[in-house]
mmCIF file of C-alpha atoms and ligand atoms in Angstrom:
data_model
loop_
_atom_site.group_PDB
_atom_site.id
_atom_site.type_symbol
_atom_site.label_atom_id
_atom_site.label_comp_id
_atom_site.label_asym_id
_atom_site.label_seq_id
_atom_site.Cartn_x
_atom_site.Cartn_y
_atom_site.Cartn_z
ATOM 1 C CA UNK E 297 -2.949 0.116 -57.151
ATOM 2 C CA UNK E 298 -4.266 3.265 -57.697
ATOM 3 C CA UNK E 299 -3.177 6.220 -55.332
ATOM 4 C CA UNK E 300 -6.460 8.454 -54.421
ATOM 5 C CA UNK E 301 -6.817 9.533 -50.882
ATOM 6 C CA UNK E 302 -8.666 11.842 -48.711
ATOM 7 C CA UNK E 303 -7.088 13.051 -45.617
ATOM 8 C CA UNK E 304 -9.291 14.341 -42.876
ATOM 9 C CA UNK E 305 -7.658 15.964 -39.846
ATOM 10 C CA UNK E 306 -10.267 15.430 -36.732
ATOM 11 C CA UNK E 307 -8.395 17.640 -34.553
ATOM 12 C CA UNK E 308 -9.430 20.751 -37.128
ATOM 13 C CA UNK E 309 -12.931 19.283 -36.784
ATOM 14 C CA UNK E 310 -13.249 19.616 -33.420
ATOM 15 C CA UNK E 311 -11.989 23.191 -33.543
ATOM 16 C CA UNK E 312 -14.136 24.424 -35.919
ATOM 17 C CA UNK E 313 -16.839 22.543 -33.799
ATOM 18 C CA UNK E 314 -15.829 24.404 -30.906
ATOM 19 C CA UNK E 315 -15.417 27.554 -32.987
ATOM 20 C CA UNK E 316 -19.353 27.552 -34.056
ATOM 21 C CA UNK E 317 -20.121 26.717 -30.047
ATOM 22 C CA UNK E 318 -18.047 30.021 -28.900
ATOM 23 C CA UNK E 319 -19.745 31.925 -31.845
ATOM 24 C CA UNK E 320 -23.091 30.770 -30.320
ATOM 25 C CA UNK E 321 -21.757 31.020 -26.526
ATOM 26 C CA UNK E 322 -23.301 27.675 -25.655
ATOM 27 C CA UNK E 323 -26.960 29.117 -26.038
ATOM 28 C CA UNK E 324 -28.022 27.372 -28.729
ATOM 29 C CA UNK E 325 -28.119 23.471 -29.199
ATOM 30 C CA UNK E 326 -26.286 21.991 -31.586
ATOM 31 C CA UNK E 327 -27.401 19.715 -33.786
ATOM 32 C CA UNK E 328 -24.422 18.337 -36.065
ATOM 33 C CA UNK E 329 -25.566 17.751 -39.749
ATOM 34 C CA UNK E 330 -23.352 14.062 -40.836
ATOM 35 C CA UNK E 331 -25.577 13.647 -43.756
ATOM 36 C CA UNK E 332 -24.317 12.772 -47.283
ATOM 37 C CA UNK E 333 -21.200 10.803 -45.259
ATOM 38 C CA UNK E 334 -20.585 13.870 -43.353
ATOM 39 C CA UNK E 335 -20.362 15.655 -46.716
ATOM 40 C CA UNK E 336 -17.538 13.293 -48.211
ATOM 41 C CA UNK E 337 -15.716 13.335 -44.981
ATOM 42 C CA UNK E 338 -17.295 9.890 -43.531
ATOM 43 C CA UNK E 339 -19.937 9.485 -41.022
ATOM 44 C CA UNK E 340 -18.416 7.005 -38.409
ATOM 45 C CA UNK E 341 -15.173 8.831 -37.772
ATOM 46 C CA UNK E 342 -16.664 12.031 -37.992
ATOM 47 C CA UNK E 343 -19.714 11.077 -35.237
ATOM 48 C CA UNK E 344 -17.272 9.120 -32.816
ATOM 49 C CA UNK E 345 -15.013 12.208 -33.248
ATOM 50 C CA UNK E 346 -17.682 14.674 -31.923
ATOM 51 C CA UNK E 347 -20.777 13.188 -29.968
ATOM 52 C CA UNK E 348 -19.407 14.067 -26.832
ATOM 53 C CA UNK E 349 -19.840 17.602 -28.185
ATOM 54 C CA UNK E 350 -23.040 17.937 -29.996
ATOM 55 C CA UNK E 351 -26.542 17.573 -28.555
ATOM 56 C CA UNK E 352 -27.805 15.799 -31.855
ATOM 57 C CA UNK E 353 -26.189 14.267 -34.718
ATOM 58 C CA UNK E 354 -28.476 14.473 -38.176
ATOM 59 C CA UNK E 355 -28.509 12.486 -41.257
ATOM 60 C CA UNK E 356 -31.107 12.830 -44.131
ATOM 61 C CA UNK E 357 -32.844 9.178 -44.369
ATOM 62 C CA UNK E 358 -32.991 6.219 -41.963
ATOM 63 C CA UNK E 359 -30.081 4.054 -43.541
ATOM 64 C CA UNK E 360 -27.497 6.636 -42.350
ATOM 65 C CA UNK E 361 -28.996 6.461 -39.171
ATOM 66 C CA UNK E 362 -28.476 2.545 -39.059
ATOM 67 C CA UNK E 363 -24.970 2.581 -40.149
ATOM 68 C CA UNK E 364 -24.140 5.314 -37.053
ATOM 69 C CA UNK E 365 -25.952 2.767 -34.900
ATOM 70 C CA UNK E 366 -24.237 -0.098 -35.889
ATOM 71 C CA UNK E 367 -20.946 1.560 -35.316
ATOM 72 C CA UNK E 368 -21.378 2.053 -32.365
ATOM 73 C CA UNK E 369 -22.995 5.839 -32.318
ATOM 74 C CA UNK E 370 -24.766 6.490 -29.095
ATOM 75 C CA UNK E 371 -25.910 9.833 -29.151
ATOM 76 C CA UNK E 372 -29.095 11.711 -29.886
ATOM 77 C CA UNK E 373 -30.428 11.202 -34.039
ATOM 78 C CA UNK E 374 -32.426 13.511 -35.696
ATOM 79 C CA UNK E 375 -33.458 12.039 -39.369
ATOM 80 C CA UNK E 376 -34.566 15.293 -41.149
ATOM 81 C CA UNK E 377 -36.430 13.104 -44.341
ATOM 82 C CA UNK E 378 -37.583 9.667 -43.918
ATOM 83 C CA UNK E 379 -40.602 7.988 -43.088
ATOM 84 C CA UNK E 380 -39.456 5.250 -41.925
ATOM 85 C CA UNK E 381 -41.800 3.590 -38.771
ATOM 86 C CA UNK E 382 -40.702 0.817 -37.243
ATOM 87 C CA UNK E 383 -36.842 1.613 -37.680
ATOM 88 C CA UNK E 384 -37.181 4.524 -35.976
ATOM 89 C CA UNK E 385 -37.805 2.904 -32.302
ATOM 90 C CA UNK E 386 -35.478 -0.223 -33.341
ATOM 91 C CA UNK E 387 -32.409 2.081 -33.491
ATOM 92 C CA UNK E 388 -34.173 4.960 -31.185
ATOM 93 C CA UNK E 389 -33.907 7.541 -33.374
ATOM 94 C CA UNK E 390 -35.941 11.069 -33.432
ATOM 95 C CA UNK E 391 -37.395 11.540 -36.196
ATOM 96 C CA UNK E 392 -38.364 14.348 -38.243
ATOM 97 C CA UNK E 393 -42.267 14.507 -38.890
ATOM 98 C CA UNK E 394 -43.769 16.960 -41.889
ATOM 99 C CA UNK E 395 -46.783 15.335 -42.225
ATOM 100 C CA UNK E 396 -50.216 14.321 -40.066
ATOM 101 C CA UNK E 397 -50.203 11.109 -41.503
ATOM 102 C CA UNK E 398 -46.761 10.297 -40.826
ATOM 103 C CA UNK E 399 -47.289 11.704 -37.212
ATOM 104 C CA UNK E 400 -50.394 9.309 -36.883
ATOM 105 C CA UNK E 401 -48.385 6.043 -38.362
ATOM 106 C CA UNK E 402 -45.083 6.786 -35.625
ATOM 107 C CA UNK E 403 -48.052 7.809 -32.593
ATOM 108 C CA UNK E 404 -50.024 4.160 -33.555
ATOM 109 C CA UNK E 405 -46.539 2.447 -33.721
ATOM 110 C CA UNK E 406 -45.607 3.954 -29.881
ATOM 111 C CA UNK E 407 -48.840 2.919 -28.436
ATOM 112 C CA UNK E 408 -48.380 -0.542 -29.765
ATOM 113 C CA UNK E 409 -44.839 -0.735 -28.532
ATOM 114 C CA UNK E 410 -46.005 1.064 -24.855
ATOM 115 C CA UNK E 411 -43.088 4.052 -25.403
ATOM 116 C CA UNK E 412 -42.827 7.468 -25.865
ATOM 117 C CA UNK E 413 -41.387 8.916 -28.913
ATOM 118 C CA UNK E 414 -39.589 12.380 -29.227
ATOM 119 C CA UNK E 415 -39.991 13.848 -32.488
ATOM 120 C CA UNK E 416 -39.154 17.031 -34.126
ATOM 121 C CA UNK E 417 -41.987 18.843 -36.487
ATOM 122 C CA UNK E 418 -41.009 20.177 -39.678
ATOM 123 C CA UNK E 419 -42.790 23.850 -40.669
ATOM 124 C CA UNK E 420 -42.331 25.853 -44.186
ATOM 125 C CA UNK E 421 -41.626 28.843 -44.012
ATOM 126 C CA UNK E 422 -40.430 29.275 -46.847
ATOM 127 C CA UNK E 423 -37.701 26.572 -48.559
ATOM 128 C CA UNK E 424 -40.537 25.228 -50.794
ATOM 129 C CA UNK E 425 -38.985 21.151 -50.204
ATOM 130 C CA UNK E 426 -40.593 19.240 -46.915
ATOM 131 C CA UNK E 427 -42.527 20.377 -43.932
ATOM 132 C CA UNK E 428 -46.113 21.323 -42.760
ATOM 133 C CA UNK E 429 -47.516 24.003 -44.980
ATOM 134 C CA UNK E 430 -51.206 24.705 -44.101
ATOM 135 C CA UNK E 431 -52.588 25.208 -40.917
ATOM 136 C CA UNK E 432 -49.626 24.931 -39.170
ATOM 137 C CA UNK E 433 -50.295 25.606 -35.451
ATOM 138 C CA UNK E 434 -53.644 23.780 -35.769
ATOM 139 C CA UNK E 435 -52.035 20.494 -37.148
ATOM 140 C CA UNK E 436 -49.423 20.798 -34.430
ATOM 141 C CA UNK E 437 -52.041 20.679 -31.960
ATOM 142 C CA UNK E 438 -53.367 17.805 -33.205
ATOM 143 C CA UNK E 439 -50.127 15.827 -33.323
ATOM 144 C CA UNK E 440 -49.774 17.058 -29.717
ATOM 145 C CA UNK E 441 -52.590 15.529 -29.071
ATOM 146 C CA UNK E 442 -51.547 11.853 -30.669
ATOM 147 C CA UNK E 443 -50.745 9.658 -28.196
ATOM 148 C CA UNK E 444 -47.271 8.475 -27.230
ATOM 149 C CA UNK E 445 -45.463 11.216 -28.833
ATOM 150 C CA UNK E 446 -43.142 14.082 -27.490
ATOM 151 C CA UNK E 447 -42.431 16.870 -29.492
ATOM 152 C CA UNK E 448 -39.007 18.016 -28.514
ATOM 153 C CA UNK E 449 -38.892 20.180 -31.395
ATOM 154 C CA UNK E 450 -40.001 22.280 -33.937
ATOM 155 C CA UNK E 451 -37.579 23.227 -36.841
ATOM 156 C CA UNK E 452 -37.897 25.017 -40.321
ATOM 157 C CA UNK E 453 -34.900 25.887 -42.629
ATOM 158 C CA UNK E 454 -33.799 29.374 -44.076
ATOM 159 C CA UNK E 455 -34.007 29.452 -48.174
ATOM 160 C CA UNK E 456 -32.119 32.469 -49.010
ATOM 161 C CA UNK E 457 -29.766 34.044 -46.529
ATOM 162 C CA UNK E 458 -28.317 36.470 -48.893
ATOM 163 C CA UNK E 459 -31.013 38.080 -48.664
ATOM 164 C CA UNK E 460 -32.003 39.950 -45.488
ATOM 165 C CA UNK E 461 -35.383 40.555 -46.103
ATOM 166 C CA UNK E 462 -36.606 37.110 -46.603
ATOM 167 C CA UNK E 463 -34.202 35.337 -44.107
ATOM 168 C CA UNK E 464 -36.339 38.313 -41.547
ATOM 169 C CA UNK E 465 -39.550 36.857 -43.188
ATOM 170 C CA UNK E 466 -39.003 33.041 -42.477
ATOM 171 C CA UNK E 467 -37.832 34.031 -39.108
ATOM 172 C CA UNK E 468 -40.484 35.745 -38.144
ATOM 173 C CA UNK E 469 -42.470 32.882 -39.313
ATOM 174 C CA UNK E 470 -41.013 30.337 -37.184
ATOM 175 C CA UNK E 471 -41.385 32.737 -34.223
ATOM 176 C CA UNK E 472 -45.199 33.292 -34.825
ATOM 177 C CA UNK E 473 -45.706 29.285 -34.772
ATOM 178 C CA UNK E 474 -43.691 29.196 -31.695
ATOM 179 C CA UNK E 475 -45.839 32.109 -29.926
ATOM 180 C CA UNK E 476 -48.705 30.156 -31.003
ATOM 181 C CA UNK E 477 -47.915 26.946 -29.883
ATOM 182 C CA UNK E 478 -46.502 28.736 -26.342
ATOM 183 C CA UNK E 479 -49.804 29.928 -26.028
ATOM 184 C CA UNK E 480 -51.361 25.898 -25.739
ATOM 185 C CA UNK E 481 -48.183 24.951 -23.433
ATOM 186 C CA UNK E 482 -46.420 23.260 -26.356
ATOM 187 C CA UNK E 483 -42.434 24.481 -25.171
ATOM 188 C CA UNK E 484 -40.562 22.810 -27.377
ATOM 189 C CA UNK E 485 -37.045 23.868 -28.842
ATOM 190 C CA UNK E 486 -37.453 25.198 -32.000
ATOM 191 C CA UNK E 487 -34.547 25.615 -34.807
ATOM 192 C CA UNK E 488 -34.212 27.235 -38.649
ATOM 193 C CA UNK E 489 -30.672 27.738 -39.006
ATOM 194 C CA UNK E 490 -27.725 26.112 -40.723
ATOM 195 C CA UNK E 491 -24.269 27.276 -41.377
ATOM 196 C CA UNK E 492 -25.543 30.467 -42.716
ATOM 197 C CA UNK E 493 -27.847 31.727 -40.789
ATOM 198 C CA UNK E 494 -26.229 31.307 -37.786
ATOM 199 C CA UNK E 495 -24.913 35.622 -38.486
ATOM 200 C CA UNK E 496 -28.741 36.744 -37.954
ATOM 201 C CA UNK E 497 -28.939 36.475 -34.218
ATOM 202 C CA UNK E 498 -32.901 36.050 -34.221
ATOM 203 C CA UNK E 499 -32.361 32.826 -36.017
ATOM 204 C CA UNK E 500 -30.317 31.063 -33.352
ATOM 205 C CA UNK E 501 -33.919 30.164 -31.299
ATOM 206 C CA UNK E 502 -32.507 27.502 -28.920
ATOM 207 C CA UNK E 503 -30.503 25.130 -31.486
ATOM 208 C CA UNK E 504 -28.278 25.322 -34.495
ATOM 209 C CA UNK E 505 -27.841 22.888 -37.214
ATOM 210 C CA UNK E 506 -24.133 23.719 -38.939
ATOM 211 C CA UNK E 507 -22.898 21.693 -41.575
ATOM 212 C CA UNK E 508 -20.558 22.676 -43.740
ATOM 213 C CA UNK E 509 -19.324 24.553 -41.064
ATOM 214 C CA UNK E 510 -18.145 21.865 -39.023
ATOM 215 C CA UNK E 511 -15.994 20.890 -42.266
ATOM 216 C CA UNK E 512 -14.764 23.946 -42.421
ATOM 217 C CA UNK E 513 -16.162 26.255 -44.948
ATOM 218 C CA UNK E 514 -18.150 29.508 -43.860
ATOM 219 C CA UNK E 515 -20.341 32.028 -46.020
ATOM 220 C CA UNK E 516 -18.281 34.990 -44.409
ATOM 221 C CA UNK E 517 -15.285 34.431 -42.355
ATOM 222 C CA UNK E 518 -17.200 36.021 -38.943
ATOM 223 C CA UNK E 519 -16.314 32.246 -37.146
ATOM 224 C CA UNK E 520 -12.864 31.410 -38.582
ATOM 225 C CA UNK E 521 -13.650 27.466 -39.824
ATOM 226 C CA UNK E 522 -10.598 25.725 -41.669
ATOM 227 C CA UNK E 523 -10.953 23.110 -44.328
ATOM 228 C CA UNK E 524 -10.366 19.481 -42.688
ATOM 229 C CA UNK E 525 -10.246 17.356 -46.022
ATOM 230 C CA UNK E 526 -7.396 17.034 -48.745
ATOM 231 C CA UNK E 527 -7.788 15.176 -51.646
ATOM 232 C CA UNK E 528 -4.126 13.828 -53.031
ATOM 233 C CA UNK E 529 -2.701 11.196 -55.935
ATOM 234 C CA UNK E 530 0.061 10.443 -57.812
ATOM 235 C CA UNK E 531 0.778 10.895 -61.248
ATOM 236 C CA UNK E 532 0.290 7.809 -63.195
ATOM 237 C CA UNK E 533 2.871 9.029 -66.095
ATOM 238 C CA UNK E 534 4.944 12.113 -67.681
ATOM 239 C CA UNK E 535 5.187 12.541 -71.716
ATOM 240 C CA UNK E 536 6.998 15.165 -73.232
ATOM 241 C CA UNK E 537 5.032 16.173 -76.309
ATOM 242 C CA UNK E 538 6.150 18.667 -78.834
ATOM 243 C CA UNK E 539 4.176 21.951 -79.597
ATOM 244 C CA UNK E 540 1.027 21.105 -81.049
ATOM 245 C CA UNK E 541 -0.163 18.180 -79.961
ATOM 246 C CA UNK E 542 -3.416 17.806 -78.676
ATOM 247 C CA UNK E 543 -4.749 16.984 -76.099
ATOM 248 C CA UNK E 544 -7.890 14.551 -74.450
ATOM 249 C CA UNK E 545 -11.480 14.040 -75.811
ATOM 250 C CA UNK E 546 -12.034 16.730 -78.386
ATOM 251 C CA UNK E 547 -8.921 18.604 -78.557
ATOM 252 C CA UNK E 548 -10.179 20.902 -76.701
ATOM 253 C CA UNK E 549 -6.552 21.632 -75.472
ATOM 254 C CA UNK E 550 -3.643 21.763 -78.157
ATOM 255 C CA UNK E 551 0.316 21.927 -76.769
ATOM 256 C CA UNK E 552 1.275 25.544 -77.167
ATOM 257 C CA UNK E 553 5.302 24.773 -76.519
ATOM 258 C CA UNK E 554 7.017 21.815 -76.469
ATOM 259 C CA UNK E 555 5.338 20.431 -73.200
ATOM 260 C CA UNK E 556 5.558 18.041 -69.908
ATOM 261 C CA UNK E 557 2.382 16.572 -69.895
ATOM 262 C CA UNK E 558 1.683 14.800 -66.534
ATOM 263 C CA UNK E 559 -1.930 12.169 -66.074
ATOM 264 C CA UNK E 560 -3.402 11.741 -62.701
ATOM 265 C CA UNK E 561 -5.684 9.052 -61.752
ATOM 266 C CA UNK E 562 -8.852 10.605 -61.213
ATOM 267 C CA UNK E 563 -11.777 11.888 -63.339
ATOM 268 C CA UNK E 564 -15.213 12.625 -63.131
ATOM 269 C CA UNK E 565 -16.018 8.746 -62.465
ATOM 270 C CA UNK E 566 -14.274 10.424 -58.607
ATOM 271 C CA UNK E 567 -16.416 13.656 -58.363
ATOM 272 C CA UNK E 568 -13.706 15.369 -60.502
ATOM 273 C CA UNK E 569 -16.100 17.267 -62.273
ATOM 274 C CA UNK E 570 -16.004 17.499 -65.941
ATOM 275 C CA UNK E 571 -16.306 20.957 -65.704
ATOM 276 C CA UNK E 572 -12.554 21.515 -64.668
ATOM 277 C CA UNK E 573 -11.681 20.812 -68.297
ATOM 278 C CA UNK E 574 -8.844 23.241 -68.946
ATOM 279 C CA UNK E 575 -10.594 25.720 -65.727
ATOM 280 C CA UNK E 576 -8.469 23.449 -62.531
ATOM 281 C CA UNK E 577 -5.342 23.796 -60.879
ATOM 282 C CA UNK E 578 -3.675 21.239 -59.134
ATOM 283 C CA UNK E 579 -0.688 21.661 -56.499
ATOM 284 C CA UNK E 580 2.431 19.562 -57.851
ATOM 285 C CA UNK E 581 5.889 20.470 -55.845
ATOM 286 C CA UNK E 582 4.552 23.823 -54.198
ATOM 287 C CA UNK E 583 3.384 24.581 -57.671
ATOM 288 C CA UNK E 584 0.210 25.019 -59.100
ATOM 289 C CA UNK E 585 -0.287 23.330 -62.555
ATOM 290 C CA UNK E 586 -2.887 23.484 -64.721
ATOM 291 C CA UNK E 587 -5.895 20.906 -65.434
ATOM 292 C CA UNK E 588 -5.488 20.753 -69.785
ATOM 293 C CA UNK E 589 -7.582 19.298 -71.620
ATOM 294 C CA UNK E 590 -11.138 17.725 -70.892
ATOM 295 C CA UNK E 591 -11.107 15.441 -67.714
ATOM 296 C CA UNK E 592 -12.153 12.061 -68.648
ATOM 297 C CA UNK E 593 -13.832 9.176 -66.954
ATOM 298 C CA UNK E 594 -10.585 7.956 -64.877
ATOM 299 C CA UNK E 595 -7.724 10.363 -65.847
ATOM 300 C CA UNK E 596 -7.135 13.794 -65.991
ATOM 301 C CA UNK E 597 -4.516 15.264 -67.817
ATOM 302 C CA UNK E 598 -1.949 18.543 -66.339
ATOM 303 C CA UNK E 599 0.564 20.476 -67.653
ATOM 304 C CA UNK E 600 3.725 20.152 -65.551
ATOM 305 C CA UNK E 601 6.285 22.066 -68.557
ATOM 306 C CA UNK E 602 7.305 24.244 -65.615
ATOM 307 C CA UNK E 603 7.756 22.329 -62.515
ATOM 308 C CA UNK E 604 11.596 21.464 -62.391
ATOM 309 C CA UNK E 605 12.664 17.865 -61.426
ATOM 310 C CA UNK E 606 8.764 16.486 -61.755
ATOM 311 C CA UNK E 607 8.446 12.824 -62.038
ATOM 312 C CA UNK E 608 6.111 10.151 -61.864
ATOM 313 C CA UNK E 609 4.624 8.837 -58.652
ATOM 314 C CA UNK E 610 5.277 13.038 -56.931
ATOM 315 C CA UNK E 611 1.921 13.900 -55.106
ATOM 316 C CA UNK E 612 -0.538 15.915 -56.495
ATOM 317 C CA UNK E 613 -2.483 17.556 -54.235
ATOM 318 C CA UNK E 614 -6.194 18.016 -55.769
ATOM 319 C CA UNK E 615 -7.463 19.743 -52.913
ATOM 320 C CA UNK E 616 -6.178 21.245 -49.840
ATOM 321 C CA UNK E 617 -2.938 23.479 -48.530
ATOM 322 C CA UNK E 618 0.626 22.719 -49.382
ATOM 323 C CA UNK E 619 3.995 24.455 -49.588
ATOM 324 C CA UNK E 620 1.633 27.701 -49.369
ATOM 325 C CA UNK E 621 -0.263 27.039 -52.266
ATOM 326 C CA UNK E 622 -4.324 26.085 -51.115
ATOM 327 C CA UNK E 623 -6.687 24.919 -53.355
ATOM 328 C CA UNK E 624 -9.892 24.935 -51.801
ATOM 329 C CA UNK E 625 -13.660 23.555 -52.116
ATOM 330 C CA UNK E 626 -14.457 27.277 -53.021
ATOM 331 C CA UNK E 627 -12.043 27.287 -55.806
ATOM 332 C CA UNK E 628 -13.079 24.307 -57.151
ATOM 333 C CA UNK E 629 -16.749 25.093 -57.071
ATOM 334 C CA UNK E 630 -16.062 28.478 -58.898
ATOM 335 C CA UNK E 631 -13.996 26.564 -61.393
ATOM 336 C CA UNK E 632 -16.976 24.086 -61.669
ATOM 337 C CA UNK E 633 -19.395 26.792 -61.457
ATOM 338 C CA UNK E 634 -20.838 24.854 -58.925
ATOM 339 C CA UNK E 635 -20.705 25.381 -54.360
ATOM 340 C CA UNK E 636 -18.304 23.803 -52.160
ATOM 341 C CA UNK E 637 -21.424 21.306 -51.259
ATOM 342 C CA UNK E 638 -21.259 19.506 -54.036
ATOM 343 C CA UNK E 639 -17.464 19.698 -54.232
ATOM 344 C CA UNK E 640 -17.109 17.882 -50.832
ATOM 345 C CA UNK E 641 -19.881 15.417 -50.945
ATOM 346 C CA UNK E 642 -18.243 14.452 -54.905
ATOM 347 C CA UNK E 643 -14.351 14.112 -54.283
ATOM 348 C CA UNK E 644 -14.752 12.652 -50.513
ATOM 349 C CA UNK E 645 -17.168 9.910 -51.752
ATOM 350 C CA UNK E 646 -14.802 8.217 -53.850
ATOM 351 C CA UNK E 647 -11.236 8.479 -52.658
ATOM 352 C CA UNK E 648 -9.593 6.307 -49.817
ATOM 353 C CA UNK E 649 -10.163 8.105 -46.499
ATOM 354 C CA UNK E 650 -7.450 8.470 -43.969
ATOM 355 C CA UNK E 651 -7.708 10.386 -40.697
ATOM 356 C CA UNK E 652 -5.079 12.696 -38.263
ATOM 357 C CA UNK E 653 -5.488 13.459 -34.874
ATOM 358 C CA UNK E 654 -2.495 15.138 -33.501
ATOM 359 C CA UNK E 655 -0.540 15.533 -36.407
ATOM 360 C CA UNK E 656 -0.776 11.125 -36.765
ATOM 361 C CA UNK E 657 -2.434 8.983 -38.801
ATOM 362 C CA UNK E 658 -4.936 7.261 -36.718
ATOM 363 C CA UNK E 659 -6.909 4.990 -39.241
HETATM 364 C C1 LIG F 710 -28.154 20.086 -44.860
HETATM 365 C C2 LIG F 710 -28.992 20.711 -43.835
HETATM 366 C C3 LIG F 710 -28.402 21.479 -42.820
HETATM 367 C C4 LIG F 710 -26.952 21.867 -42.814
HETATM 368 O O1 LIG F 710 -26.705 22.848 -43.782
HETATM 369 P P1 LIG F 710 -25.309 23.584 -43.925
HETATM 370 O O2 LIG F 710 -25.567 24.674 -44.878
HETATM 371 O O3 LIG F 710 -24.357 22.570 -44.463
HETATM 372 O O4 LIG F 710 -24.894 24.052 -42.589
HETATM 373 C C5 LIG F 710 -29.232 21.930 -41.806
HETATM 374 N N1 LIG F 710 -30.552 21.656 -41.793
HETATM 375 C C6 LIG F 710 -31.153 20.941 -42.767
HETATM 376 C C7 LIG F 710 -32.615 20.693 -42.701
HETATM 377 C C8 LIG F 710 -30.399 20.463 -43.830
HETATM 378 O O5 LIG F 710 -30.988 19.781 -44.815
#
């Protein structure tokens, strides 16, 4: 069977979970993004780890939401884009509202069901993607004026936190709605930032929404986060080819010494992007050796010429720390040209997942 597993230590998790609350001293809220499978990492494990912890879990649509449920998830859910109705008082779930219409199908829905539903409002301010974009305070006062529904929350999301300027500019966007909505006695808690905006300290408001954080991957290193995933297999085979010889779809890589070519079982079909081709590294014995060749569907070839004593079924670490050689999301995104994002959320998704808690395999 093929060997392709992700390893997630929970114990880092819940460090770098604490690490974002001691950044924050407990102030702000937190509101723990598990989208996406917790970004490759995989939502069930990764909710039951930290609940206890977190004021809110998030996911992006409804079906998340269900599976978290069905586990056996208890805690507070935000769903940031879905417009799902009925669902959302089935599995009592808060949803996120960016429209009057949507507001006005969940308020009917309450009133026919005799409950109160929290709900968070969406703004723009300035990402361009979902939220309530004209007359903002006045639409807010009319969905506080639906029947049947709380709002425990009013959130908009930073586009552009390299840049000061702007990041200022949605800010003080957010905090003109909330003045405004203050003014009519609407108090509820109001949010913009993710992982990287949690450095501007006027963005904190009264909750945080870290992602990629939590997994361990930070814009700066002001919170010290670790990486809690590492992707490993085993190579499938080991040919010594003489110089010359080409190599993979195109030829893109010819053998420039009589070589140790290795093949691992993984290729883009597993998030390893195609983009590696002859750019990757991958740790074999405490050595890094180099991705040759274009990566194909399944397989990817590497050159092991100078990693003494290599043979087949020796672990091959695609990403993560060993022997003191790291390979990490970064890396691989700059490789890729891509962000550590779509890194996770790629290589997670398809490999075996695995957890640690103190050092053991738990699951
Ligand atoms: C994905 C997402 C987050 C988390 O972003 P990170 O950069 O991973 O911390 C927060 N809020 C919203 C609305 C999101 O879509």
């Amino acid at each position: 069977m093929r060997f392709l597993e992700a390893e997630i230590d929970l114990d880092i998790l819940s460090e770098n979970l604490k690490r974002i609350k001691d950044f924050v001293k407990n102030k702000s809220k937190i509101i723990a993004v598990v989208k996406a499978d917790a970004y490759g990492h995989g939502a069930q494990k990764v909710s039951f780890e930290i609940q206890k912890d977190v004021d809110y879990l998030a996911v992006a649509f409804f079906e998340e939401a269900v599976i978290l449920r069905e586990a056996g998830i208890n805690s507070e859910i935000l769903v940031l884009f879905d417009r799902e109705v009925e669902g959302v008082f089935k599995y009592s779930l808060v949803p996120v509202v960016f429209s009057l219409d949507q507001a006005k199908a969940l308020s009917a829905q309450a009133v026919k069901r005799g409950k109160i539903l929290p709900i968070h409002i969406k703004v723009e301010t300035g990402m361009g993607r979902v939220g309530i974009y004209s007359n903002q305070s006045e639409t807010i006062k009319k969905i506080a004026n639906l029947p049947n529904l709380k709002i425990e929350g009013v959130m908009s999301h930073l586009s552009h936190t390299e840049d000061e300027a702007w990041t200022n500019e949605q800010i003080d966007r957010l905090k003109n709605i909330k003045e405004e909505l203050n003014r009519f006695g609407i108090n509820p808690i109001f949010h913009i930032s993710a992982s990287s905006g949690i450095y501007y300290p006027n963005a904190l408001f009264d909750a945080i929404r870290p992602g990629i954080m939590l997994y361990g991957y930070s814009s700066n290193n002001i919170v010290s986060v670790r990486p809690c995933m590492r992707v490993k297999t085993k190579i499938l085979d080991i040919r010594r080819l003489p110089k010359g010889f080409p190599i993979s779809y195109g030829r893109t890589f010819i053998t420039k010494r009589e070589s140790l070519i290795g093949v691992i079982p993984i290729g883009y079909a597993d998030g390893y992007f195609r983009a590696l081709s002859n750019k990757a590294y991958v740790i074999v014995r405490g050595k890094k050796a180099p991705v040759v060749g274009k990566v194909c569907m399944d397989l990817t070839m590497i050159d092991l010429t100078d990693i003494p004593e290599v043979k087949v079924d020796d672990e091959v670490i695609i990403l993560g720390s060993a022997d003191q050689q790291e390979i990490t999301a970064w890396d691989i995104a700059n490789w890729a040209e891509t962000i550590p994002y779509e890194v996770l959320t790629s290589l997670g998704g398809k490999a075996k997942k695995r957890y640690i808690k103190g050092g053991q395999y738990v699951s």
